[in-house]
Coordinates of C-alpha atoms and ligand atoms in Angstrom, one line a residue:
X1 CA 70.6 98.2 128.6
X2 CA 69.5 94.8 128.6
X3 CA 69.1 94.1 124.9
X4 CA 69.6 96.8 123.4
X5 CA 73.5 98.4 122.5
X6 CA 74.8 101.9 121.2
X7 CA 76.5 102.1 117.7
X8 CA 77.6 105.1 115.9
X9 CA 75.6 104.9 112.4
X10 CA 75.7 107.0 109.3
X11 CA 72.6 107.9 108.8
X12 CA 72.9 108.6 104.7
X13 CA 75.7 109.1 102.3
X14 CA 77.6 111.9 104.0
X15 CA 75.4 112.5 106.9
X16 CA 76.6 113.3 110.4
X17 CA 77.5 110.4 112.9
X18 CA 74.4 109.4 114.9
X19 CA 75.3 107.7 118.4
X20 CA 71.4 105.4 118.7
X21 CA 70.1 102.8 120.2
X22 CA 69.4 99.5 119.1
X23 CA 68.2 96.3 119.8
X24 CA 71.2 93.5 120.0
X25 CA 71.4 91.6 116.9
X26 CA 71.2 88.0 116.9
X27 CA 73.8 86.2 114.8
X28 CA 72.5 84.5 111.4
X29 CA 73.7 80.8 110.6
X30 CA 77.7 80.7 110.3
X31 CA 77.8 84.4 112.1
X32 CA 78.9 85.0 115.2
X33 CA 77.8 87.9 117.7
X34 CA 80.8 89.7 119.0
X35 CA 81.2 92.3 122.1
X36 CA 83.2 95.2 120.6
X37 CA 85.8 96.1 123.1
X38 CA 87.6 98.6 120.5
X39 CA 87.6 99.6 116.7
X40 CA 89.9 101.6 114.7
X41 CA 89.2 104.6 112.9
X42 CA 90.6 103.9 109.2
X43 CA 90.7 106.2 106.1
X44 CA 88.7 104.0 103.9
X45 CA 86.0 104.5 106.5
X46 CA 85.5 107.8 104.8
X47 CA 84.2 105.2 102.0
X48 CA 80.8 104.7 104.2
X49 CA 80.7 107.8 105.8
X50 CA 80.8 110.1 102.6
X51 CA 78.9 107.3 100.6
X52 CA 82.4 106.6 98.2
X53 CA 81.8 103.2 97.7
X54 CA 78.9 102.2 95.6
X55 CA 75.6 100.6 96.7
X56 CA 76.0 101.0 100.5
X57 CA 72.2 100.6 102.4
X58 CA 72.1 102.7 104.9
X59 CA 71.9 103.8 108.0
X60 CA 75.0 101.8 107.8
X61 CA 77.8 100.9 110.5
X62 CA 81.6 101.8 109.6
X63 CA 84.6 100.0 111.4
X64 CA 87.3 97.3 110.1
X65 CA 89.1 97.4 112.6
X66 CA 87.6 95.5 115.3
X67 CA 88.7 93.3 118.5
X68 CA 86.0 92.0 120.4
X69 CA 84.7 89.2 122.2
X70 CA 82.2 86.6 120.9
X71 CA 79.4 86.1 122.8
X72 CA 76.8 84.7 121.0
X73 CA 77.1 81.7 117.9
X74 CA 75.2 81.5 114.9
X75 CA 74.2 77.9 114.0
X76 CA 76.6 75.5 112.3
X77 CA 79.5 77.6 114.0
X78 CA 81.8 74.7 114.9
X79 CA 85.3 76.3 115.0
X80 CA 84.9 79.4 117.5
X81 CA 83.4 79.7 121.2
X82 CA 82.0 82.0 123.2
X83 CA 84.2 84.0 125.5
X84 CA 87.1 83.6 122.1
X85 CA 88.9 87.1 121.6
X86 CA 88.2 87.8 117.9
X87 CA 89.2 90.6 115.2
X88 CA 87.7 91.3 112.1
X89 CA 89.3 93.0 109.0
X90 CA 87.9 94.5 105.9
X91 CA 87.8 91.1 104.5
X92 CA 84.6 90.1 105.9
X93 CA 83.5 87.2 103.4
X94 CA 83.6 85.7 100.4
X95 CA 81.8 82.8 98.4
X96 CA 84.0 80.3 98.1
X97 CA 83.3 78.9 95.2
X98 CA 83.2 81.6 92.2
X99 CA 86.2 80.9 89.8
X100 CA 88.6 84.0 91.5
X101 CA 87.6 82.2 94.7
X102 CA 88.2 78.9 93.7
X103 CA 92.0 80.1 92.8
X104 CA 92.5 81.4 96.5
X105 CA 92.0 85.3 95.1
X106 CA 89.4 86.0 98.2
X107 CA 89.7 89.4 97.7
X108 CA 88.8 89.1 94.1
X109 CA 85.6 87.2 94.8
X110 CA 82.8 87.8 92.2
X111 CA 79.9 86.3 94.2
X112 CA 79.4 87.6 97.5
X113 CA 83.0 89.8 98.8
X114 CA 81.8 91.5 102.1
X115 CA 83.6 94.1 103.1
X116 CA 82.9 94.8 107.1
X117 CA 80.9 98.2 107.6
X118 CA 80.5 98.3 104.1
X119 CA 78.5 95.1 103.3
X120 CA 77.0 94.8 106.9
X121 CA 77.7 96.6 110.2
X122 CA 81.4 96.9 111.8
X123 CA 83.0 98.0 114.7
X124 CA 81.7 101.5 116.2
X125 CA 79.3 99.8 118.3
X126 CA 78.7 98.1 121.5
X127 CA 78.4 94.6 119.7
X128 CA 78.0 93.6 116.1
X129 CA 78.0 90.4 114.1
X130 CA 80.4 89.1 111.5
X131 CA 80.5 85.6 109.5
X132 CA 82.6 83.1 111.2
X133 CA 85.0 83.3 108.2
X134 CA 86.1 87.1 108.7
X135 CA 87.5 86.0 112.1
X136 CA 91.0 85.9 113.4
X137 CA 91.8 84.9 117.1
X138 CA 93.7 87.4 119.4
X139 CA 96.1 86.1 121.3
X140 CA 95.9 87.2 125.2
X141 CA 98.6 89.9 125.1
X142 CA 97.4 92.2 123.0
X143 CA 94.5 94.4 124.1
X144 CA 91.9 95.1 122.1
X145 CA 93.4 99.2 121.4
X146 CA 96.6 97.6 120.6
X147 CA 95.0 95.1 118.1
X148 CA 92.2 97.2 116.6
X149 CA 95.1 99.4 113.8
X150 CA 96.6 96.2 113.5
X151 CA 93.1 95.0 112.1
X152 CA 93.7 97.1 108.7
X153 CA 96.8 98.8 109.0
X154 CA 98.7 96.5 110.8
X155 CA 97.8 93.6 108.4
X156 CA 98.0 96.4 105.3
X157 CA 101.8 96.8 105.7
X158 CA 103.1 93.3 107.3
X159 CA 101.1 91.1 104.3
X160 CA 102.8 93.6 101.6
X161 CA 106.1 93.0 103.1
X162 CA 105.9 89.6 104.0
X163 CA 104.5 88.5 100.6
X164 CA 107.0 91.4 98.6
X165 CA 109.8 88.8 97.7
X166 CA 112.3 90.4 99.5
X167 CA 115.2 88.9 102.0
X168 CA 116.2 89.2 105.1
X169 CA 119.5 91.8 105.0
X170 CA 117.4 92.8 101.8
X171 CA 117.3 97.1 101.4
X172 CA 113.3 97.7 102.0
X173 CA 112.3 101.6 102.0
X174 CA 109.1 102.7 103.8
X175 CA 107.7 106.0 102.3
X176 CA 105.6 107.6 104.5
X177 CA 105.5 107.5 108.6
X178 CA 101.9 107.9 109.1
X179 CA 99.4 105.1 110.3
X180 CA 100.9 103.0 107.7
X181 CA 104.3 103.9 107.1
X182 CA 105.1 103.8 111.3
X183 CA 103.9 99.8 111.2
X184 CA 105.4 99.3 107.9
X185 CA 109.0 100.2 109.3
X186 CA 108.6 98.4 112.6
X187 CA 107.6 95.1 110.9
X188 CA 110.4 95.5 107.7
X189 CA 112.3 95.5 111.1
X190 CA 111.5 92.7 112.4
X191 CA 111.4 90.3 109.4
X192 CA 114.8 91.9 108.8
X193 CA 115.1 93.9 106.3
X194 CA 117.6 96.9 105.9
X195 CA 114.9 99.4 106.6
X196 CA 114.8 102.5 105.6
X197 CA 112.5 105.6 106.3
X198 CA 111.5 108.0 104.1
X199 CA 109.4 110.8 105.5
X200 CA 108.8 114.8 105.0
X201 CA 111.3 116.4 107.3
X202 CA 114.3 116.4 109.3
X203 CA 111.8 116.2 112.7
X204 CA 111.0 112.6 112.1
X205 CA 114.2 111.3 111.8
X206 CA 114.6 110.1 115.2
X207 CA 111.0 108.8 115.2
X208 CA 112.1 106.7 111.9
X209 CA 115.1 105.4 114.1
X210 CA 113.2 104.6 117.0
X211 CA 111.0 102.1 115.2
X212 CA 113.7 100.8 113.9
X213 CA 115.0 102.1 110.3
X214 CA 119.0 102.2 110.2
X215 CA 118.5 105.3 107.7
X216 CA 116.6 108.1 107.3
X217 CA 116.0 110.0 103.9
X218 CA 114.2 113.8 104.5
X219 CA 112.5 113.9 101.0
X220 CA 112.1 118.0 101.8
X221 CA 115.9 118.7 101.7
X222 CA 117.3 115.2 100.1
X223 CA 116.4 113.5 96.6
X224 CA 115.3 110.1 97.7
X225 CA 115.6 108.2 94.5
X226 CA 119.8 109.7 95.1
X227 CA 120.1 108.2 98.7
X228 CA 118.1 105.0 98.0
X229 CA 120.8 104.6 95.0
X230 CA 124.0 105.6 97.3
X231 CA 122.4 102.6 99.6
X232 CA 122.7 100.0 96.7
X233 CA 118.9 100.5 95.6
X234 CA 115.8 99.2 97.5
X235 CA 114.5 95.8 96.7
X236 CA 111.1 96.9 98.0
X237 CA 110.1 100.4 98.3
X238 CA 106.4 100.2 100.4
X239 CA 104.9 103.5 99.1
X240 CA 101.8 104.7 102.0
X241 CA 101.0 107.8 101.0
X242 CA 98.5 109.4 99.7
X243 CA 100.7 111.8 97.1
X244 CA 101.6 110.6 93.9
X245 CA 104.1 112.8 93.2
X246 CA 105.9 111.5 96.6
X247 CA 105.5 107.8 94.9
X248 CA 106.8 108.9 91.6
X249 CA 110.1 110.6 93.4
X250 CA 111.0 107.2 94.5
X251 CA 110.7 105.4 91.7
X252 CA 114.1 105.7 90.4
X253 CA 115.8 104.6 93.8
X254 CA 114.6 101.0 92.4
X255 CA 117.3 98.2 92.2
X256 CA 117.8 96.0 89.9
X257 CA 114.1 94.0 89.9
X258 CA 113.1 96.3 92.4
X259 CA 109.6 96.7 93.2
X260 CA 107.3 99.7 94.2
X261 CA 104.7 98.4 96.0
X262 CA 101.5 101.0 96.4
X263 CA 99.3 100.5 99.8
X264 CA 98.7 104.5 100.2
X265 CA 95.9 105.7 97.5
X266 CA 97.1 108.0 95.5
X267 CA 94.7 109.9 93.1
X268 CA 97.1 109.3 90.0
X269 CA 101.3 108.2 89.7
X270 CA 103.4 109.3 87.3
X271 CA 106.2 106.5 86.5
X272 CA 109.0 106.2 84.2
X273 CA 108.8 103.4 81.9
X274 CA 111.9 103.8 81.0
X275 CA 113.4 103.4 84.5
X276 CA 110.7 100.2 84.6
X277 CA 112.5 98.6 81.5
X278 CA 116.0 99.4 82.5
X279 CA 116.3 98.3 86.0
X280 CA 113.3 95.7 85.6
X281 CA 111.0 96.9 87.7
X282 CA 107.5 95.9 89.2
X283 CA 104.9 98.3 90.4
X284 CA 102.6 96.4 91.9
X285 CA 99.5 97.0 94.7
X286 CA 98.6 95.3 97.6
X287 CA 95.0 94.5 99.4
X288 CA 94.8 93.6 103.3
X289 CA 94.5 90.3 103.0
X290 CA 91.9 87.5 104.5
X291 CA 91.3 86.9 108.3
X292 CA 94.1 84.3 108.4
X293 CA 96.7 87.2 107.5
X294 CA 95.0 88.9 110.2
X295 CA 95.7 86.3 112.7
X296 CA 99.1 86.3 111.4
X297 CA 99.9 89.7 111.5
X298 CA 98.6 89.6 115.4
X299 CA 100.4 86.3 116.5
X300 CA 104.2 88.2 115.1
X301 CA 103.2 91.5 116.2
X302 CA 103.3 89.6 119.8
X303 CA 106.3 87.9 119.2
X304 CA 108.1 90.9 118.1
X305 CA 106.6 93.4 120.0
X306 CA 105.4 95.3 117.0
X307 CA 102.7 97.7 118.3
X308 CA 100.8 100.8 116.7
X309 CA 100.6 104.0 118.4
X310 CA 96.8 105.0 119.2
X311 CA 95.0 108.2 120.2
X312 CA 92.3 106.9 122.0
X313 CA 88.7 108.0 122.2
X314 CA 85.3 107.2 123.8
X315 CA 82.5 106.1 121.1
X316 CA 80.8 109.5 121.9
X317 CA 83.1 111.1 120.2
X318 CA 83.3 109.3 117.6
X319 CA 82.7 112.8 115.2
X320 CA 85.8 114.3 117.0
X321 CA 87.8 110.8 116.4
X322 CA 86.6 110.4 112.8
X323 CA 87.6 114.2 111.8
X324 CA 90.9 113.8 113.5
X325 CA 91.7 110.7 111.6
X326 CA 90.8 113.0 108.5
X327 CA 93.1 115.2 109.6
X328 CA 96.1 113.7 108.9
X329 CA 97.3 115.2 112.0
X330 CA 96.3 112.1 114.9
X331 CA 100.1 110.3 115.8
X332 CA 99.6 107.5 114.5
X333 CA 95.8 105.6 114.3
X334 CA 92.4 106.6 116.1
X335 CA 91.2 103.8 118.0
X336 CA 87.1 104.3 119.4
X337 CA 86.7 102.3 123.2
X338 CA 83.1 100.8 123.8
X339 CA 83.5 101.5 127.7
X340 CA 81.8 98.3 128.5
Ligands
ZN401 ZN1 91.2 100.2 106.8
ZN402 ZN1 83.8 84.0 95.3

């Protein structure tokens, strides 16, 4: 074991997982080397497993979600020590000096955007190594299952909401109570919103109440867009699923300037422009967001107590983890343990 660390790699564009051994990697200039102690299991992993996103070298290493310790620097790594809890998002890099960059749109960099497990190896691993920039620090009370979901999902939903222009005492609907939609409520919570849950069923009402929405709206046997409008119309409706047609039965519970932000990835929407000129509405998409949104998302999730709910596996079985995050089915995020 001395040098050498198990990862789970894809060996080609969807190819089986492959548990293999390899040697350590030492961290290039302004990279650190970080023990993984655990790593979500996200959708947009499918991305690198199936071979979705274009240009990936493989074998190749998925995970975004990622807590871990460093344990080795890079040179001209000033800002982080070894022994530091770190995490590391999809928003693994970007140039810094490209004209997108140079306007603070990181995520629209031109240059050189890495995108962890994508662009180099992430989390399903015994260690990996990420640029110094991708890193946000843990703080002590989180462990690393707790923090890994809030890596990608947990950063997904809070940086929509906090950046969605909505007030506290504000009505904010949360379609969906999945991976996303079950941290999406909890945080609209806690920045204080009127939160509402919108969800398939009458079964997950009191789920919707126990993270803290003060309504619940069954889209099987209510008309959403109806309730959302008895309420007073949402300011903010945070749409995270994956149906369109669930998206576009929303729209018209809009307020006035409402606006329906889209986190879950739909194939298509169908929207009414005429409700969009009427009532002045935005539809408007949301990307994680850098590793300092990261850190932020960690540091109130502590303070507030915000916290995903993980099945749990070993990296072994990492096949039976990735298909039951394919699922749909896993309550609420897959979170892989390195057992070391
Ligand atoms: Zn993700
Ligand atoms: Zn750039």
């Amino acid at each position: 074991m001395a040098n050498k660390m198990r990862v789970a790699q894809v060996p080609n564009a969807g190819g089986p997982f492959q548990i293999v051994e390899r040697p350590i990697p030492e961290p290039p200039a302004e990279w650190v080397r970080i023990k993984v102690q655990a790593c979500g299991v996200c959708h947009s992993d499918s991305l690198t497993k199936e071979g979705y996103w274009p240009g990936i070298q493989y074998p190749r290493v998925p995970g975004h979600e990622v807590i871990g310790v460093i344990d080795a620097l890079g040179e001209r790594v000033s800002q982080w020590k070894v022994g530091q809890r770190v995490g590391v998002g999809w928003h693994g890099g970007n140039c810094g000096y490209c004209d997108n960059c140079r306007r603070g749109d990181f995520f629209a960099c031109t240059v050189d955007l890495k995108i962890t497990g994508i662009s180099f190896d992430g989390g399903y691993g015994e260690y990996m190594v990420a640029p110094s920039i991708a890193l946000a620090r843990v703080p002590d009370e989180l462990s690393g299952v707790d923090g890994a979901p809030l890596m990608c999902a947990g950063i997904t939903t809070f940086n929509a909401l906090r950046n969605s222009g909505a007030r506290a005492g504000d009505l904010v609907a949360v379609l969906g109570l999945g991976g996303l939609g079950h941290l999406g409520v909890q945080y609209a919570r806690k920045m204080g919103f009127r939160t509402v849950g919108i969800a398939r069923g009458k079964d997950k009402e009191p789920l919707a109440r126990e993270l803290g929405a003060f309504q619940y709206i069954d889209s099987q046997t209510q008309n959403p867009a109806v309730e959302l409008t008895k309420l007073g119309g949402a300011r903010v409706i945070l749409a995270t699923v994956t149906a369109g047609d669930a998206m576009s039965a929303v729209q018209g519970g809009l307020g006035p300037n409402g606006k329906l932000i889209v986190i879950g990835a739909a194939q298509s929407i169908q929207l009414s422009p005429l409700l969009m000129i009427g009532g002045k509405q935005e539809i408007k998409g949301w990307y994680s967001g850098t590793s300092i949104d990261s850190q932020d998302t960690l540091a109130f999730s502590v303070m507030t107590g915000v916290r995903s709910m993980n099945e749990v596996f070993p990296l072994e079985r990492v096949t039976e983890a990735y298909d039951r995050m394919m699922s749909g089915k896993a309550r609420f995020r897959v979170v892989l343990t390195m057992g070391g």
